[in-house]
C-alpha cells in the first residue's frame, strides 16, 4: 500500500474513529476546530458486543489498483508528453481501501477489527490487492469478486512537486447491486461505526446508511469520489458528513475562501439534514460543526 496515500487517509480516519467512539457513547466533542491529531485526545465508550467481542469498524467502499505515472508536467489538450520514469508504479488504492488500511493501522493493539467490504475484479490484480490489504491488517473476508468486471483502476499523473492528478476507472466498484448491499445488514448493524465514500453507487451507500442508522450505528460519509450531488436523504441518515474544502465548495456551490465562508457552507449542508459536518482543511487541521 502506498505510504503517501495511507498517510493522507490516516488523519481523516483518526478523527472518524474517535468520533465514532463518541457517537457510540452518545457524547459530543466540545472542540469545534482542531489541528491534525488533536481529536485523538478525546475519549468515548461503547463499541463492545454483549458477548464481550469488540465491534468492528466497517468500511463499505471502493478498491482500485493505483497506477502512477511520473511526468514533468501535465499534458495540455490534445498534447502527448513522455513519462519522466521508464516504469509505472502499482499500489493498492481506492478511498475505501485507503480508509480501511488507515483504520487497521490506528487500531493496532486495540483488538478492534477493521473490516473492508469491497468488490475485487476478475483480473490478475485481485489476489495481489487482497494480499496487500491482509498484510496491512485489514479483514477482507466479506469482500466479493465480480465475474464480469475488472478491478477498478486509478490512473495517477504525478509531477515533481508532488501534485497528483488522476482519472478513476470504476471497474468492479460499479458492479455493486442492491442485493449485495442488503446482505450486509447484519455486519453493518453489529459495527461500532460504518465509513462510506462515493466511489461506489449512491444507492448502495444509502441502503447501508439506512440499515446502520436504524440500528443506532454511526455512519461517517466521506464525500470524496465521484463528482455528483449528494442526496438529502443520505445526509439525514449519516452521523457525520466529511468533505474537504474543494468538495464542500462543489457540494454547496458556495465560496470557501475564509473560515466564515466555510462555516456558512457547512451550515447549508446541515440545513439539508446533515447532523454533523467535519471539514478537513489540510495543514490547517479540521473544522467540526
PDB file of C-alpha atoms in Angstrom:
ATOM      1  CA  UNK A   1       0.000   0.000   0.000  1.00  0.00           C
ATOM      2  CA  UNK A   2       1.241   3.486  -0.859  1.00  0.00           C
ATOM      3  CA  UNK A   3       2.637   5.156   2.304  1.00  0.00           C
ATOM      4  CA  UNK A   4       1.782   8.593   0.844  1.00  0.00           C
ATOM      5  CA  UNK A   5      -1.883   7.779   0.255  1.00  0.00           C
ATOM      6  CA  UNK A   6      -2.269   5.925   3.552  1.00  0.00           C
ATOM      7  CA  UNK A   7      -0.628   8.815   5.379  1.00  0.00           C
ATOM      8  CA  UNK A   8      -3.153  11.195   3.844  1.00  0.00           C
ATOM      9  CA  UNK A   9      -6.011   8.938   4.918  1.00  0.00           C
ATOM     10  CA  UNK A  10      -4.842   8.404   8.494  1.00  0.00           C
ATOM     11  CA  UNK A  11      -5.595  11.967   9.665  1.00  0.00           C
ATOM     12  CA  UNK A  12      -9.196  11.766   8.485  1.00  0.00           C
ATOM     13  CA  UNK A  13      -9.763   8.224   9.725  1.00  0.00           C
ATOM     14  CA  UNK A  14      -8.231   9.084  13.108  1.00  0.00           C
ATOM     15  CA  UNK A  15     -10.853  11.775  13.534  1.00  0.00           C
ATOM     16  CA  UNK A  16     -13.594   9.445  12.335  1.00  0.00           C
ATOM     17  CA  UNK A  17     -12.577   6.613  14.661  1.00  0.00           C
ATOM     18  CA  UNK A  18     -12.619   8.927  17.654  1.00  0.00           C
ATOM     19  CA  UNK A  19     -15.899  10.484  16.578  1.00  0.00           C
ATOM     20  CA  UNK A  20     -17.442   7.029  16.197  1.00  0.00           C
ATOM     21  CA  UNK A  21     -16.482   6.229  19.785  1.00  0.00           C
ATOM     22  CA  UNK A  22     -18.011   9.489  20.927  1.00  0.00           C
ATOM     23  CA  UNK A  23     -21.180   8.772  18.977  1.00  0.00           C
ATOM     24  CA  UNK A  24     -21.421   5.296  20.480  1.00  0.00           C
ATOM     25  CA  UNK A  25     -21.175   6.851  23.941  1.00  0.00           C
ATOM     26  CA  UNK A  26     -23.730   9.483  22.959  1.00  0.00           C
ATOM     27  CA  UNK A  27     -21.239  12.295  23.626  1.00  0.00           C
ATOM     28  CA  UNK A  28     -20.423  15.346  21.504  1.00  0.00           C
ATOM     29  CA  UNK A  29     -16.905  16.759  21.261  1.00  0.00           C
ATOM     30  CA  UNK A  30     -16.624  20.168  22.812  1.00  0.00           C
ATOM     31  CA  UNK A  31     -13.931  21.332  20.404  1.00  0.00           C
ATOM     32  CA  UNK A  32     -15.020  22.957  17.155  1.00  0.00           C
ATOM     33  CA  UNK A  33     -11.654  23.270  15.418  1.00  0.00           C
ATOM     34  CA  UNK A  34      -8.600  21.093  15.728  1.00  0.00           C
ATOM     35  CA  UNK A  35      -5.099  20.715  14.413  1.00  0.00           C
ATOM     36  CA  UNK A  36      -4.241  17.310  12.899  1.00  0.00           C
ATOM     37  CA  UNK A  37      -4.252  14.649  15.611  1.00  0.00           C
ATOM     38  CA  UNK A  38      -5.851  16.845  18.277  1.00  0.00           C
ATOM     39  CA  UNK A  39      -9.063  14.822  18.208  1.00  0.00           C
ATOM     40  CA  UNK A  40      -7.072  11.800  19.359  1.00  0.00           C
ATOM     41  CA  UNK A  41      -7.142  13.201  22.879  1.00  0.00           C
ATOM     42  CA  UNK A  42     -10.930  12.851  23.079  1.00  0.00           C
ATOM     43  CA  UNK A  43     -12.329   9.729  24.683  1.00  0.00           C
ATOM     44  CA  UNK A  44     -15.600   7.846  24.390  1.00  0.00           C
ATOM     45  CA  UNK A  45     -17.160   4.490  25.262  1.00  0.00           C
ATOM     46  CA  UNK A  46     -19.170   1.789  23.547  1.00  0.00           C
ATOM     47  CA  UNK A  47     -18.066  -0.468  20.774  1.00  0.00           C
ATOM     48  CA  UNK A  48     -18.381  -3.878  22.500  1.00  0.00           C
ATOM     49  CA  UNK A  49     -20.989  -6.587  21.845  1.00  0.00           C
ATOM     50  CA  UNK A  50     -22.919  -8.140  24.716  1.00  0.00           C
ATOM     51  CA  UNK A  51     -20.667 -11.223  24.433  1.00  0.00           C
ATOM     52  CA  UNK A  52     -17.603  -9.064  25.067  1.00  0.00           C
ATOM     53  CA  UNK A  53     -16.355  -9.137  21.479  1.00  0.00           C
ATOM     54  CA  UNK A  54     -15.110  -5.782  20.215  1.00  0.00           C
ATOM     55  CA  UNK A  55     -17.325  -4.391  17.474  1.00  0.00           C
ATOM     56  CA  UNK A  56     -15.551  -3.886  14.154  1.00  0.00           C
ATOM     57  CA  UNK A  57     -15.100  -0.655  12.284  1.00  0.00           C
ATOM     58  CA  UNK A  58     -16.677  -1.419   8.898  1.00  0.00           C
ATOM     59  CA  UNK A  59     -15.673   0.303   5.672  1.00  0.00           C
ATOM     60  CA  UNK A  60     -18.012  -0.233   2.727  1.00  0.00           C
ATOM     61  CA  UNK A  61     -16.487   1.121  -0.436  1.00  0.00           C
ATOM     62  CA  UNK A  62     -14.045   1.087  -3.268  1.00  0.00           C
ATOM     63  CA  UNK A  63     -10.877  -0.759  -4.178  1.00  0.00           C
ATOM     64  CA  UNK A  64      -8.647   0.412  -7.024  1.00  0.00           C
ATOM     65  CA  UNK A  65      -5.306  -0.508  -8.481  1.00  0.00           C
ATOM     66  CA  UNK A  66      -3.412   2.794  -8.483  1.00  0.00           C
ATOM     67  CA  UNK A  67      -1.115   3.044 -11.499  1.00  0.00           C
ATOM     68  CA  UNK A  68       1.145   6.062 -11.083  1.00  0.00           C
ATOM     69  CA  UNK A  69       2.928   7.735 -13.995  1.00  0.00           C
ATOM     70  CA  UNK A  70       5.629  10.280 -13.199  1.00  0.00           C
ATOM     71  CA  UNK A  71       5.631  13.299 -15.535  1.00  0.00           C
ATOM     72  CA  UNK A  72       7.476  16.614 -15.605  1.00  0.00           C
ATOM     73  CA  UNK A  73       4.178  18.406 -16.276  1.00  0.00           C
ATOM     74  CA  UNK A  74       0.597  17.563 -17.151  1.00  0.00           C
ATOM     75  CA  UNK A  75      -0.270  17.407 -20.866  1.00  0.00           C
ATOM     76  CA  UNK A  76      -2.296  20.180 -22.438  1.00  0.00           C
ATOM     77  CA  UNK A  77      -5.371  19.435 -24.528  1.00  0.00           C
ATOM     78  CA  UNK A  78      -4.501  17.120 -27.468  1.00  0.00           C
ATOM     79  CA  UNK A  79      -0.850  17.031 -26.361  1.00  0.00           C
ATOM     80  CA  UNK A  80       1.289  13.937 -25.751  1.00  0.00           C
ATOM     81  CA  UNK A  81       4.007  14.053 -23.087  1.00  0.00           C
ATOM     82  CA  UNK A  82       6.595  11.425 -22.211  1.00  0.00           C
ATOM     83  CA  UNK A  83       6.775   9.989 -18.711  1.00  0.00           C
ATOM     84  CA  UNK A  84       9.819  11.041 -16.728  1.00  0.00           C
ATOM     85  CA  UNK A  85      10.296   7.494 -15.413  1.00  0.00           C
ATOM     86  CA  UNK A  86      10.637   4.408 -17.623  1.00  0.00           C
ATOM     87  CA  UNK A  87       8.250   2.460 -15.386  1.00  0.00           C
ATOM     88  CA  UNK A  88       4.893   2.956 -13.715  1.00  0.00           C
ATOM     89  CA  UNK A  89       4.309   2.082 -10.062  1.00  0.00           C
ATOM     90  CA  UNK A  90       1.379  -0.037  -8.930  1.00  0.00           C
ATOM     91  CA  UNK A  91      -0.225   0.072  -5.465  1.00  0.00           C
ATOM     92  CA  UNK A  92      -3.486  -0.620  -3.680  1.00  0.00           C
ATOM     93  CA  UNK A  93      -5.787   2.386  -3.862  1.00  0.00           C
ATOM     94  CA  UNK A  94      -9.400   3.461  -3.754  1.00  0.00           C
ATOM     95  CA  UNK A  95     -10.881   5.576  -0.989  1.00  0.00           C
ATOM     96  CA  UNK A  96     -12.450   2.577   0.730  1.00  0.00           C
ATOM     97  CA  UNK A  97      -9.243   0.540   0.780  1.00  0.00           C
ATOM     98  CA  UNK A  98      -7.240   3.554   1.971  1.00  0.00           C
ATOM     99  CA  UNK A  99      -9.671   4.186   4.827  1.00  0.00           C
ATOM    100  CA  UNK A 100      -9.618   0.536   5.867  1.00  0.00           C
ATOM    101  CA  UNK A 101      -5.807   0.352   5.826  1.00  0.00           C
ATOM    102  CA  UNK A 102      -5.549   3.567   7.839  1.00  0.00           C
ATOM    103  CA  UNK A 103      -8.136   2.303  10.343  1.00  0.00           C
ATOM    104  CA  UNK A 104      -6.277  -1.003  10.703  1.00  0.00           C
ATOM    105  CA  UNK A 105      -3.036   0.817  11.493  1.00  0.00           C
ATOM    106  CA  UNK A 106      -4.738   3.061  14.029  1.00  0.00           C
ATOM    107  CA  UNK A 107      -6.414   0.062  15.667  1.00  0.00           C
ATOM    108  CA  UNK A 108      -3.189  -1.931  16.059  1.00  0.00           C
ATOM    109  CA  UNK A 109      -3.070  -3.362  19.582  1.00  0.00           C
ATOM    110  CA  UNK A 110      -6.649  -2.380  20.443  1.00  0.00           C
ATOM    111  CA  UNK A 111      -8.358  -5.576  19.330  1.00  0.00           C
ATOM    112  CA  UNK A 112     -10.789  -3.629  17.152  1.00  0.00           C
ATOM    113  CA  UNK A 113     -11.051  -5.201  13.672  1.00  0.00           C
ATOM    114  CA  UNK A 114     -11.078  -3.048  10.550  1.00  0.00           C
ATOM    115  CA  UNK A 115     -13.347  -4.766   8.020  1.00  0.00           C
ATOM    116  CA  UNK A 116     -13.400  -3.753   4.365  1.00  0.00           C
ATOM    117  CA  UNK A 117     -16.331  -4.691   2.152  1.00  0.00           C
ATOM    118  CA  UNK A 118     -15.412  -4.170  -1.498  1.00  0.00           C
ATOM    119  CA  UNK A 119     -15.568  -5.809  -4.921  1.00  0.00           C
ATOM    120  CA  UNK A 120     -12.444  -7.438  -6.342  1.00  0.00           C
ATOM    121  CA  UNK A 121     -12.295  -7.699 -10.114  1.00  0.00           C
ATOM    122  CA  UNK A 122     -11.957 -10.694 -12.392  1.00  0.00           C
ATOM    123  CA  UNK A 123      -8.335  -9.953 -13.308  1.00  0.00           C
ATOM    124  CA  UNK A 124      -4.857 -10.761 -12.074  1.00  0.00           C
ATOM    125  CA  UNK A 125      -4.783  -7.743  -9.766  1.00  0.00           C
ATOM    126  CA  UNK A 126      -7.418  -9.174  -7.415  1.00  0.00           C
ATOM    127  CA  UNK A 127      -5.191 -11.576  -5.488  1.00  0.00           C
ATOM    128  CA  UNK A 128      -2.359  -9.032  -5.327  1.00  0.00           C
ATOM    129  CA  UNK A 129      -4.730  -6.480  -3.823  1.00  0.00           C
ATOM    130  CA  UNK A 130      -6.155  -8.990  -1.357  1.00  0.00           C
ATOM    131  CA  UNK A 131      -2.695  -9.987  -0.132  1.00  0.00           C
ATOM    132  CA  UNK A 132      -1.583  -6.365   0.309  1.00  0.00           C
ATOM    133  CA  UNK A 133      -4.688  -5.499   2.311  1.00  0.00           C
ATOM    134  CA  UNK A 134      -4.303  -8.532   4.560  1.00  0.00           C
ATOM    135  CA  UNK A 135      -0.673  -7.597   5.217  1.00  0.00           C
ATOM    136  CA  UNK A 136      -1.919  -4.146   6.261  1.00  0.00           C
ATOM    137  CA  UNK A 137      -4.154  -5.789   8.869  1.00  0.00           C
ATOM    138  CA  UNK A 138      -7.459  -5.377   7.020  1.00  0.00           C
ATOM    139  CA  UNK A 139     -10.146  -8.072   7.310  1.00  0.00           C
ATOM    140  CA  UNK A 140     -11.252  -8.787   3.709  1.00  0.00           C
ATOM    141  CA  UNK A 141     -13.368 -11.860   4.459  1.00  0.00           C
ATOM    142  CA  UNK A 142     -16.576 -10.041   3.484  1.00  0.00           C
ATOM    143  CA  UNK A 143     -15.314  -8.834   0.097  1.00  0.00           C
ATOM    144  CA  UNK A 144     -16.723 -10.287  -3.130  1.00  0.00           C
ATOM    145  CA  UNK A 145     -15.434 -10.933  -6.647  1.00  0.00           C
ATOM    146  CA  UNK A 146     -17.048  -9.614  -9.802  1.00  0.00           C
ATOM    147  CA  UNK A 147     -17.286 -12.188 -12.565  1.00  0.00           C
ATOM    148  CA  UNK A 148     -17.902  -9.551 -15.249  1.00  0.00           C
ATOM    149  CA  UNK A 149     -15.750  -6.548 -14.383  1.00  0.00           C
ATOM    150  CA  UNK A 150     -12.031  -5.950 -13.759  1.00  0.00           C
ATOM    151  CA  UNK A 151     -10.618  -4.392 -10.608  1.00  0.00           C
ATOM    152  CA  UNK A 152     -11.120  -0.615 -10.511  1.00  0.00           C
ATOM    153  CA  UNK A 153      -8.153   1.468 -11.577  1.00  0.00           C
ATOM    154  CA  UNK A 154      -6.807   4.864 -10.636  1.00  0.00           C
ATOM    155  CA  UNK A 155      -4.538   6.363 -13.297  1.00  0.00           C
ATOM    156  CA  UNK A 156      -2.399   8.905 -11.447  1.00  0.00           C
ATOM    157  CA  UNK A 157      -0.122  11.507 -13.053  1.00  0.00           C
ATOM    158  CA  UNK A 158       2.458  12.677 -10.528  1.00  0.00           C
ATOM    159  CA  UNK A 159       4.524  15.833 -11.086  1.00  0.00           C
ATOM    160  CA  UNK A 160       7.867  16.619  -9.373  1.00  0.00           C
ATOM    161  CA  UNK A 161       6.215  18.978  -6.871  1.00  0.00           C
ATOM    162  CA  UNK A 162       4.169  16.059  -5.520  1.00  0.00           C
ATOM    163  CA  UNK A 163       0.863  17.146  -7.074  1.00  0.00           C
ATOM    164  CA  UNK A 164      -1.225  14.200  -8.265  1.00  0.00           C
ATOM    165  CA  UNK A 165      -3.972  14.336 -10.885  1.00  0.00           C
ATOM    166  CA  UNK A 166      -5.970  11.203 -11.516  1.00  0.00           C
ATOM    167  CA  UNK A 167      -8.695   9.513 -13.503  1.00  0.00           C
ATOM    168  CA  UNK A 168     -10.638   6.671 -11.898  1.00  0.00           C
ATOM    169  CA  UNK A 169     -11.962   3.769 -13.970  1.00  0.00           C
ATOM    170  CA  UNK A 170     -14.599   2.218 -11.667  1.00  0.00           C
ATOM    171  CA  UNK A 171     -14.457  -1.381 -12.858  1.00  0.00           C
ATOM    172  CA  UNK A 172     -15.882  -3.737 -10.231  1.00  0.00           C
ATOM    173  CA  UNK A 173     -16.734  -0.779  -7.975  1.00  0.00           C
ATOM    174  CA  UNK A 174     -19.626  -0.088 -10.353  1.00  0.00           C
ATOM    175  CA  UNK A 175     -20.873  -3.675 -10.118  1.00  0.00           C
ATOM    176  CA  UNK A 176     -22.484  -3.423  -6.681  1.00  0.00           C
ATOM    177  CA  UNK A 177     -26.145  -4.497  -6.526  1.00  0.00           C
ATOM    178  CA  UNK A 178     -28.999  -3.761  -4.137  1.00  0.00           C
ATOM    179  CA  UNK A 179     -28.972  -7.439  -3.152  1.00  0.00           C
ATOM    180  CA  UNK A 180     -25.294  -7.233  -2.239  1.00  0.00           C
ATOM    181  CA  UNK A 181     -25.953  -4.180  -0.056  1.00  0.00           C
ATOM    182  CA  UNK A 182     -28.915  -5.881   1.659  1.00  0.00           C
ATOM    183  CA  UNK A 183     -26.758  -8.888   2.519  1.00  0.00           C
ATOM    184  CA  UNK A 184     -24.526  -6.632   4.622  1.00  0.00           C
ATOM    185  CA  UNK A 185     -27.251  -5.675   7.106  1.00  0.00           C
ATOM    186  CA  UNK A 186     -26.111  -7.987   9.911  1.00  0.00           C
ATOM    187  CA  UNK A 187     -22.480  -6.872   9.601  1.00  0.00           C
ATOM    188  CA  UNK A 188     -23.411  -3.191   9.412  1.00  0.00           C
ATOM    189  CA  UNK A 189     -25.805  -3.345  12.357  1.00  0.00           C
ATOM    190  CA  UNK A 190     -23.146  -5.002  14.522  1.00  0.00           C
ATOM    191  CA  UNK A 191     -20.433  -2.433  13.766  1.00  0.00           C
ATOM    192  CA  UNK A 192     -19.043   0.243  16.073  1.00  0.00           C
ATOM    193  CA  UNK A 193     -19.192   2.632  13.104  1.00  0.00           C
ATOM    194  CA  UNK A 194     -19.519   2.480   9.318  1.00  0.00           C
ATOM    195  CA  UNK A 195     -17.382   4.507   6.905  1.00  0.00           C
ATOM    196  CA  UNK A 196     -18.599   5.300   3.384  1.00  0.00           C
ATOM    197  CA  UNK A 197     -17.184   7.174   0.381  1.00  0.00           C
ATOM    198  CA  UNK A 198     -18.543   7.991  -3.073  1.00  0.00           C
ATOM    199  CA  UNK A 199     -16.711   5.643  -5.438  1.00  0.00           C
ATOM    200  CA  UNK A 200     -19.477   3.015  -5.397  1.00  0.00           C
ATOM    201  CA  UNK A 201     -23.124   3.503  -6.474  1.00  0.00           C
ATOM    202  CA  UNK A 202     -25.002   6.005  -4.336  1.00  0.00           C
ATOM    203  CA  UNK A 203     -27.920   3.616  -3.819  1.00  0.00           C
ATOM    204  CA  UNK A 204     -25.526   1.238  -2.052  1.00  0.00           C
ATOM    205  CA  UNK A 205     -24.363   3.978   0.302  1.00  0.00           C
ATOM    206  CA  UNK A 206     -27.967   4.927   1.001  1.00  0.00           C
ATOM    207  CA  UNK A 207     -29.035   1.328   1.716  1.00  0.00           C
ATOM    208  CA  UNK A 208     -26.086   0.782   4.075  1.00  0.00           C
ATOM    209  CA  UNK A 209     -26.667   4.127   5.811  1.00  0.00           C
ATOM    210  CA  UNK A 210     -30.372   3.360   6.319  1.00  0.00           C
ATOM    211  CA  UNK A 211     -29.628  -0.001   7.930  1.00  0.00           C
ATOM    212  CA  UNK A 212     -26.911   1.393  10.184  1.00  0.00           C
ATOM    213  CA  UNK A 213     -28.944   4.428  11.232  1.00  0.00           C
ATOM    214  CA  UNK A 214     -31.936   2.247  12.115  1.00  0.00           C
ATOM    215  CA  UNK A 215     -29.658   0.140  14.343  1.00  0.00           C
ATOM    216  CA  UNK A 216     -28.137   3.189  16.024  1.00  0.00           C
ATOM    217  CA  UNK A 217     -24.719   2.683  14.397  1.00  0.00           C
ATOM    218  CA  UNK A 218     -22.975   5.952  13.478  1.00  0.00           C
ATOM    219  CA  UNK A 219     -22.239   6.402   9.781  1.00  0.00           C
ATOM    220  CA  UNK A 220     -19.401   8.618   8.580  1.00  0.00           C
ATOM    221  CA  UNK A 221     -19.700   9.703   4.948  1.00  0.00           C
ATOM    222  CA  UNK A 222     -16.524  10.885   3.234  1.00  0.00           C
ATOM    223  CA  UNK A 223     -17.841  12.792   0.220  1.00  0.00           C
ATOM    224  CA  UNK A 224     -14.683  12.242  -1.823  1.00  0.00           C
ATOM    225  CA  UNK A 225     -15.139  10.335  -5.058  1.00  0.00           C
ATOM    226  CA  UNK A 226     -17.478  10.857  -7.966  1.00  0.00           C
ATOM    227  CA  UNK A 227     -18.465  14.450  -8.688  1.00  0.00           C
ATOM    228  CA  UNK A 228     -22.233  14.278  -8.202  1.00  0.00           C
ATOM    229  CA  UNK A 229     -24.851  15.947  -5.993  1.00  0.00           C
ATOM    230  CA  UNK A 230     -25.465  14.275  -2.646  1.00  0.00           C
ATOM    231  CA  UNK A 231     -28.966  13.111  -1.795  1.00  0.00           C
ATOM    232  CA  UNK A 232     -30.671  14.898   1.106  1.00  0.00           C
ATOM    233  CA  UNK A 233     -31.902  11.561   2.448  1.00  0.00           C
ATOM    234  CA  UNK A 234     -28.312  10.322   2.679  1.00  0.00           C
ATOM    235  CA  UNK A 235     -27.347  13.469   4.575  1.00  0.00           C
ATOM    236  CA  UNK A 236     -30.119  12.742   7.084  1.00  0.00           C
ATOM    237  CA  UNK A 237     -29.044   9.121   7.603  1.00  0.00           C
ATOM    238  CA  UNK A 238     -25.358   9.735   8.348  1.00  0.00           C
ATOM    239  CA  UNK A 239     -23.961  10.935  11.665  1.00  0.00           C
ATOM    240  CA  UNK A 240     -21.062  12.822  10.084  1.00  0.00           C
ATOM    241  CA  UNK A 241     -20.540  14.104   6.558  1.00  0.00           C
ATOM    242  CA  UNK A 242     -16.879  14.773   5.826  1.00  0.00           C
ATOM    243  CA  UNK A 243     -15.824  16.976   2.882  1.00  0.00           C
ATOM    244  CA  UNK A 244     -12.560  18.728   2.267  1.00  0.00           C
ATOM    245  CA  UNK A 245     -12.670  22.380   1.223  1.00  0.00           C
ATOM    246  CA  UNK A 246     -12.937  21.701  -2.513  1.00  0.00           C
ATOM    247  CA  UNK A 247     -15.648  19.094  -2.008  1.00  0.00           C
ATOM    248  CA  UNK A 248     -17.571  21.438   0.287  1.00  0.00           C
ATOM    249  CA  UNK A 249     -17.477  24.141  -2.375  1.00  0.00           C
ATOM    250  CA  UNK A 250     -18.631  21.687  -5.048  1.00  0.00           C
ATOM    251  CA  UNK A 251     -21.490  20.269  -2.965  1.00  0.00           C
ATOM    252  CA  UNK A 252     -22.859  23.620  -1.873  1.00  0.00           C
ATOM    253  CA  UNK A 253     -21.913  25.979  -4.719  1.00  0.00           C
ATOM    254  CA  UNK A 254     -20.755  28.436  -2.039  1.00  0.00           C
ATOM    255  CA  UNK A 255     -17.464  30.282  -1.591  1.00  0.00           C
ATOM    256  CA  UNK A 256     -14.992  28.783   0.910  1.00  0.00           C
ATOM    257  CA  UNK A 257     -12.276  31.453   0.917  1.00  0.00           C
ATOM    258  CA  UNK A 258     -12.464  32.205   4.647  1.00  0.00           C
ATOM    259  CA  UNK A 259     -13.367  30.383   7.857  1.00  0.00           C
ATOM    260  CA  UNK A 260     -16.659  32.274   7.989  1.00  0.00           C
ATOM    261  CA  UNK A 261     -17.492  31.133   4.450  1.00  0.00           C
ATOM    262  CA  UNK A 262     -16.549  27.543   5.279  1.00  0.00           C
ATOM    263  CA  UNK A 263     -18.834  27.695   8.310  1.00  0.00           C
ATOM    264  CA  UNK A 264     -21.682  29.067   6.191  1.00  0.00           C
ATOM    265  CA  UNK A 265     -21.218  26.335   3.583  1.00  0.00           C
ATOM    266  CA  UNK A 266     -21.152  23.668   6.289  1.00  0.00           C
ATOM    267  CA  UNK A 267     -24.313  25.096   7.845  1.00  0.00           C
ATOM    268  CA  UNK A 268     -26.019  24.876   4.467  1.00  0.00           C
ATOM    269  CA  UNK A 269     -25.449  21.103   4.489  1.00  0.00           C
ATOM    270  CA  UNK A 270     -26.928  20.992   7.971  1.00  0.00           C
ATOM    271  CA  UNK A 271     -29.979  22.874   6.733  1.00  0.00           C
ATOM    272  CA  UNK A 272     -30.484  19.996   4.279  1.00  0.00           C
ATOM    273  CA  UNK A 273     -30.406  17.421   7.064  1.00  0.00           C
ATOM    274  CA  UNK A 274     -26.742  16.766   7.903  1.00  0.00           C
ATOM    275  CA  UNK A 275     -26.316  16.448  11.658  1.00  0.00           C
ATOM    276  CA  UNK A 276     -22.555  16.996  11.923  1.00  0.00           C
ATOM    277  CA  UNK A 277     -20.135  18.295   9.303  1.00  0.00           C
ATOM    278  CA  UNK A 278     -16.389  17.632   9.602  1.00  0.00           C
ATOM    279  CA  UNK A 279     -14.442  19.759   7.102  1.00  0.00           C
ATOM    280  CA  UNK A 280     -10.811  18.754   6.616  1.00  0.00           C
ATOM    281  CA  UNK A 281      -8.532  21.730   5.963  1.00  0.00           C
ATOM    282  CA  UNK A 282      -5.227  20.126   5.010  1.00  0.00           C
ATOM    283  CA  UNK A 283      -2.385  21.558   7.062  1.00  0.00           C
ATOM    284  CA  UNK A 284      -4.804  23.831   8.927  1.00  0.00           C
ATOM    285  CA  UNK A 285      -6.486  20.896  10.681  1.00  0.00           C
ATOM    286  CA  UNK A 286     -10.240  20.379  10.620  1.00  0.00           C
ATOM    287  CA  UNK A 287     -13.480  22.146  11.440  1.00  0.00           C
ATOM    288  CA  UNK A 288     -16.356  20.347  13.160  1.00  0.00           C
ATOM    289  CA  UNK A 289     -19.851  21.800  13.283  1.00  0.00           C
TER     290      UNK A 289
END
